[in-house]
Tab-separated table of C-alpha atoms in Angstrom:
chain	number	residue	atom	x	y	z
A	2	LEU	CA	29.703	8.415	15.463
A	3	ALA	CA	29.875	5.656	17.951
A	4	LYS	CA	33.079	3.732	17.829
A	5	THR	CA	33.025	0.009	18.440
A	6	THR	CA	35.734	-2.332	19.762
A	7	GLN	CA	35.615	-6.025	19.252
A	8	PRO	CA	38.231	-8.835	19.822
A	9	ILE	CA	40.230	-9.400	16.649
A	10	SER	CA	39.812	-13.167	16.723
A	11	MET	CA	38.323	-16.062	18.651
A	12	ASP	CA	38.576	-19.811	18.532
A	13	SER	CA	35.921	-22.407	19.406
A	14	TYR	CA	34.980	-26.035	18.977
A	15	GLU	CA	31.934	-27.483	17.362
A	16	GLY	CA	28.917	-27.706	19.640
A	17	GLN	CA	30.060	-24.911	22.036
A	18	GLU	CA	28.308	-21.689	22.671
A	19	VAL	CA	30.266	-18.599	21.481
A	20	ASN	CA	29.945	-15.133	22.972
A	21	ILE	CA	31.386	-12.166	21.133
A	22	THR	CA	31.380	-8.887	22.991
A	23	CYS	CA	31.412	-5.399	21.454
A	24	SER	CA	32.186	-2.249	23.325
A	25	HIS	CA	30.462	0.987	22.298
A	26	ASN	CA	30.992	3.489	25.204
A	27	ASN	CA	29.664	6.566	23.323
A	28	ILE	CA	26.472	5.036	21.937
A	29	ALA	CA	23.826	7.696	21.403
A	30	THR	CA	20.236	7.523	22.520
A	31	ASN	CA	18.854	6.797	19.049
A	32	ASP	CA	21.507	4.226	18.070
A	33	TYR	CA	20.663	0.581	17.464
A	34	ILE	CA	23.170	-2.281	17.613
A	35	THR	CA	23.386	-4.613	14.636
A	36	TRP	CA	25.536	-7.655	13.928
A	37	TYR	CA	26.568	-8.938	10.508
A	38	GLN	CA	28.343	-12.160	9.411
A	39	GLN	CA	30.741	-12.343	6.455
A	40	PHE	CA	32.174	-15.404	4.861
A	41	PRO	CA	35.237	-15.201	2.602
A	42	SER	CA	34.605	-13.536	-0.765
A	43	GLN	CA	31.009	-12.729	0.101
A	44	GLY	CA	29.163	-9.739	1.290
A	45	PRO	CA	28.154	-9.421	4.941
A	46	ARG	CA	24.829	-10.840	5.974
A	47	PHE	CA	22.509	-9.359	8.616
A	48	ILE	CA	22.265	-11.499	11.806
A	49	ILE	CA	20.454	-9.660	14.452
A	50	GLN	CA	19.555	-6.178	15.667
A	51	GLY	CA	18.552	-4.707	19.061
A	52	TYR	CA	18.145	-1.624	21.134
A	53	LYS	CA	18.095	-2.750	24.716
A	54	THR	CA	17.757	-6.023	26.881
A	55	LYS	CA	17.654	-9.291	24.869
A	56	VAL	CA	16.774	-10.146	21.383
A	57	THR	CA	16.592	-13.662	19.989
A	58	ASN	CA	16.018	-15.106	16.504
A	59	GLU	CA	16.557	-18.461	14.909
A	60	VAL	CA	20.249	-17.813	14.448
A	61	ALA	CA	21.564	-15.980	17.534
A	62	SER	CA	20.800	-13.897	20.619
A	63	LEU	CA	21.864	-10.419	21.397
A	64	PHE	CA	22.293	-9.239	25.017
A	65	ILE	CA	22.402	-5.601	25.761
A	66	PRO	CA	22.865	-4.310	29.377
A	67	ALA	CA	20.955	-1.390	30.742
A	68	ASP	CA	23.691	1.104	30.144
A	69	ARG	CA	24.029	-0.066	26.490
A	70	LYS	CA	27.803	0.525	26.497
A	71	SER	CA	28.373	-2.921	25.302
A	72	SER	CA	26.592	-5.836	23.626
A	73	THR	CA	27.196	-9.559	23.382
A	74	LEU	CA	26.320	-11.710	20.353
A	75	SER	CA	25.646	-15.255	21.412
A	76	LEU	CA	25.894	-18.134	18.892
A	77	PRO	CA	24.431	-21.420	20.357
A	78	ARG	CA	26.105	-24.664	19.562
A	79	VAL	CA	28.374	-23.449	16.709
A	80	SER	CA	29.359	-25.587	13.730
A	81	LEU	CA	32.227	-25.481	11.275
A	82	SER	CA	30.060	-23.377	8.930
A	83	ASP	CA	29.956	-20.561	11.535
A	84	THR	CA	33.612	-19.824	10.806
A	85	ALA	CA	33.368	-16.265	9.618
A	86	VAL	CA	33.996	-12.639	10.488
A	87	TYR	CA	31.431	-11.033	12.697
A	88	TYR	CA	30.843	-7.244	12.640
A	89	CYS	CA	29.194	-5.067	15.360
A	90	LEU	CA	27.647	-1.892	14.061
A	91	VAL	CA	26.165	1.004	16.039
A	92	GLY	CA	24.170	3.702	14.392
A	93	ASP	CA	20.923	5.563	14.127
A	94	ILE	CA	18.972	3.271	11.829
A	95	ASN	CA	16.362	5.923	11.162
A	96	THR	CA	18.805	8.390	9.494
A	97	GLY	CA	20.312	6.121	6.868
A	98	GLY	CA	23.050	3.492	6.741
A	99	PHE	CA	25.738	5.824	5.417
A	100	LYS	CA	26.731	6.851	8.950
A	101	THR	CA	27.414	3.316	10.144
A	102	ILE	CA	31.015	2.152	10.255
A	103	PHE	CA	32.269	-1.395	9.713
A	104	GLY	CA	35.340	-2.023	11.838
A	105	ALA	CA	37.766	-4.945	11.279
A	106	GLY	CA	35.271	-7.402	12.975
A	107	THR	CA	35.999	-10.526	14.967
A	108	ARG	CA	37.252	-13.567	13.148
A	109	LEU	CA	35.693	-16.607	14.630
A	110	PHE	CA	37.357	-20.006	13.815
A	111	VAL	CA	35.425	-23.063	14.725
A	112	LYS	CA	37.414	-26.249	15.006
A	113	ALA	CA	36.187	-29.844	14.813
B	21	ASP	CA	13.727	-13.742	-5.696
B	22	GLY	CA	14.651	-10.216	-4.656
B	23	GLY	CA	18.349	-9.380	-4.302
B	24	ILE	CA	21.324	-7.477	-5.398
B	25	THR	CA	23.594	-8.419	-8.230
B	26	GLN	CA	27.145	-7.464	-8.779
B	27	SER	CA	29.085	-8.047	-11.946
B	28	PRO	CA	31.563	-9.176	-13.002
B	29	LYS	CA	32.698	-11.441	-10.076
B	30	TYR	CA	36.409	-11.024	-11.132
B	31	LEU	CA	37.813	-8.101	-13.032
B	32	PHE	CA	41.365	-7.391	-14.242
B	33	ARG	CA	42.502	-3.874	-15.033
B	34	LYS	CA	45.652	-2.582	-16.763
B	35	GLU	CA	47.475	0.378	-15.357
B	36	GLY	CA	45.843	3.616	-16.556
B	37	GLN	CA	42.505	2.086	-17.494
B	38	ASN	CA	39.055	2.991	-16.160
B	39	VAL	CA	36.746	0.130	-15.294
B	40	THR	CA	33.111	0.086	-14.300
B	41	LEU	CA	31.600	-2.276	-11.758
B	42	SER	CA	27.887	-3.041	-12.078
B	43	CYS	CA	25.406	-3.171	-9.241
B	44	GLU	CA	21.634	-3.841	-9.721
B	45	GLN	CA	18.953	-4.409	-7.123
B	46	ASN	CA	15.297	-5.406	-7.401
B	47	LEU	CA	14.465	-4.866	-3.702
B	48	ASN	CA	12.883	-1.405	-4.318
B	49	HIS	CA	15.468	-0.002	-1.802
B	50	ASP	CA	15.975	3.746	-1.877
B	51	ALA	CA	19.583	3.762	-0.646
B	52	MET	CA	22.604	2.171	-2.326
B	53	TYR	CA	26.261	2.037	-1.190
B	54	TRP	CA	29.753	1.017	-2.426
B	55	TYR	CA	32.307	-0.321	-0.069
B	56	ARG	CA	35.856	-1.338	-0.541
B	57	GLN	CA	37.451	-4.218	1.444
B	58	ASP	CA	41.161	-4.900	1.605
B	59	PRO	CA	42.519	-8.251	2.907
B	60	GLY	CA	41.946	-8.692	6.593
B	61	GLN	CA	40.271	-5.317	6.866
B	62	GLY	CA	36.797	-4.054	7.499
B	63	LEU	CA	34.631	-2.263	4.914
B	64	ARG	CA	35.277	1.362	3.909
B	65	LEU	CA	32.624	3.473	2.424
B	66	ILE	CA	33.355	4.912	-1.090
B	67	TYR	CA	30.008	6.480	-2.200
B	68	TYR	CA	26.416	6.233	-1.161
B	69	SER	CA	23.146	7.360	-2.701
B	70	GLN	CA	19.864	7.916	-0.815
B	71	ILE	CA	17.786	8.801	-3.844
B	72	VAL	CA	17.931	8.808	-7.625
B	73	ASN	CA	20.121	11.442	-9.238
B	74	ASP	CA	21.823	12.150	-5.949
B	75	PHE	CA	24.934	10.657	-4.300
B	76	GLN	CA	27.520	11.628	-1.664
B	77	LYS	CA	31.132	10.908	-1.130
B	78	GLY	CA	32.065	8.426	1.542
B	79	ASP	CA	35.378	8.135	3.357
B	80	ILE	CA	37.555	7.080	0.460
B	81	ALA	CA	35.879	8.606	-2.711
B	82	GLU	CA	39.123	9.849	-4.400
B	83	GLY	CA	39.741	7.977	-7.679
B	84	TYR	CA	36.145	6.689	-7.953
B	85	SER	CA	33.017	7.954	-9.564
B	86	VAL	CA	29.367	6.823	-9.501
B	87	SER	CA	25.992	7.553	-11.062
B	88	ARG	CA	22.375	6.886	-9.954
B	89	GLU	CA	20.131	7.434	-12.969
B	90	LYS	CA	17.794	4.670	-11.978
B	91	LYS	CA	16.662	3.487	-8.630
B	92	GLU	CA	17.761	-0.032	-9.403
B	93	SER	CA	21.254	0.687	-10.524
B	94	PHE	CA	24.427	2.217	-8.935
B	95	PRO	CA	27.512	1.558	-11.096
B	96	LEU	CA	30.943	2.405	-9.741
B	97	THR	CA	33.834	3.539	-11.996
B	98	VAL	CA	37.312	2.947	-10.755
B	99	THR	CA	39.424	5.671	-12.604
B	100	SER	CA	43.125	5.699	-13.390
B	101	ALA	CA	43.416	8.250	-10.580
B	102	GLN	CA	42.877	5.502	-8.059
B	103	LYS	CA	46.455	4.541	-7.252
B	104	ASN	CA	45.848	1.221	-5.477
B	105	PRO	CA	42.565	-0.248	-6.814
B	106	THR	CA	43.263	-3.881	-6.221
B	107	ALA	CA	40.577	-4.846	-3.676
B	108	PHE	CA	37.181	-6.563	-3.070
B	109	TYR	CA	34.285	-4.205	-3.894
B	110	LEU	CA	30.917	-4.676	-2.283
B	111	CYS	CA	27.670	-3.019	-3.288
B	112	ALA	CA	24.814	-2.790	-0.814
B	113	SER	CA	21.255	-1.453	-0.650
B	114	SER	CA	18.867	-0.619	2.132
B	115	PRO	CA	15.477	0.934	2.766
B	116	ARG	CA	15.609	4.547	3.722
B	117	THR	CA	15.756	3.359	7.386
B	118	LEU	CA	17.632	0.273	8.510
B	119	LEU	CA	14.991	-0.922	10.925
B	120	VAL	CA	14.191	-4.111	9.178
B	121	ASP	CA	17.062	-6.432	8.150
B	122	GLY	CA	19.620	-3.654	7.559
B	123	TYR	CA	21.771	-3.693	4.550
B	124	THR	CA	21.520	-6.237	1.744
B	125	PHE	CA	24.948	-6.917	0.143
B	126	GLY	CA	25.870	-8.213	-3.199
B	127	SER	CA	28.354	-11.038	-3.636
B	128	GLY	CA	31.210	-8.624	-4.580
B	129	THR	CA	33.593	-7.911	-7.402
B	130	ARG	CA	37.303	-8.743	-6.950
B	131	LEU	CA	39.375	-6.183	-8.950
B	132	THR	CA	43.020	-6.853	-9.692
B	133	VAL	CA	45.397	-4.497	-11.411
B	134	VAL	CA	47.751	-6.318	-13.767
């Protein structure tokens, strides 16, 4: 199973772009990279998923270099409501979610 | 609206009691999961089920039991054998593959031993 490493916490200010990097040196060929967001006392929520290069949706962008050993979640112009824990998951999405591991995540704190 | 419902939101258990946490989904997902989250920690997998009438232990199954008699339902029983059950419990579901939108989580049950 691919192990992921993320910063424990990050601080930012409203209106700034936030980039959270996740290391996954032993990512396998069939593994995808998925990011989730969790607010206190709620379940995690899917943000974005990718395999290589760049993926963008209405919420975030995901940058994956050619060697796929890391990935960066980019949140444009954060607001106070983006204060949450962000999880990076790596796993083969075609073989079932039971093999993916949620680490401790990155606690993002957005200040006014 | 499709979703996943956990109940109750808060649950208090006395020492030595078994309690059952409910999880129901109407997303027609094949797979369902139970996770435990302790303060400041990530999620740890308790049990998962990929199909009705079948389930597998996760990383921390001791002291817990589950059933999957219906596709929509995956209740978790916290037994008296679980020595430290106070935690936030999250149920999730997913299609057989996670290609589209990944897991869908419920809003959680906070269990406290009194």
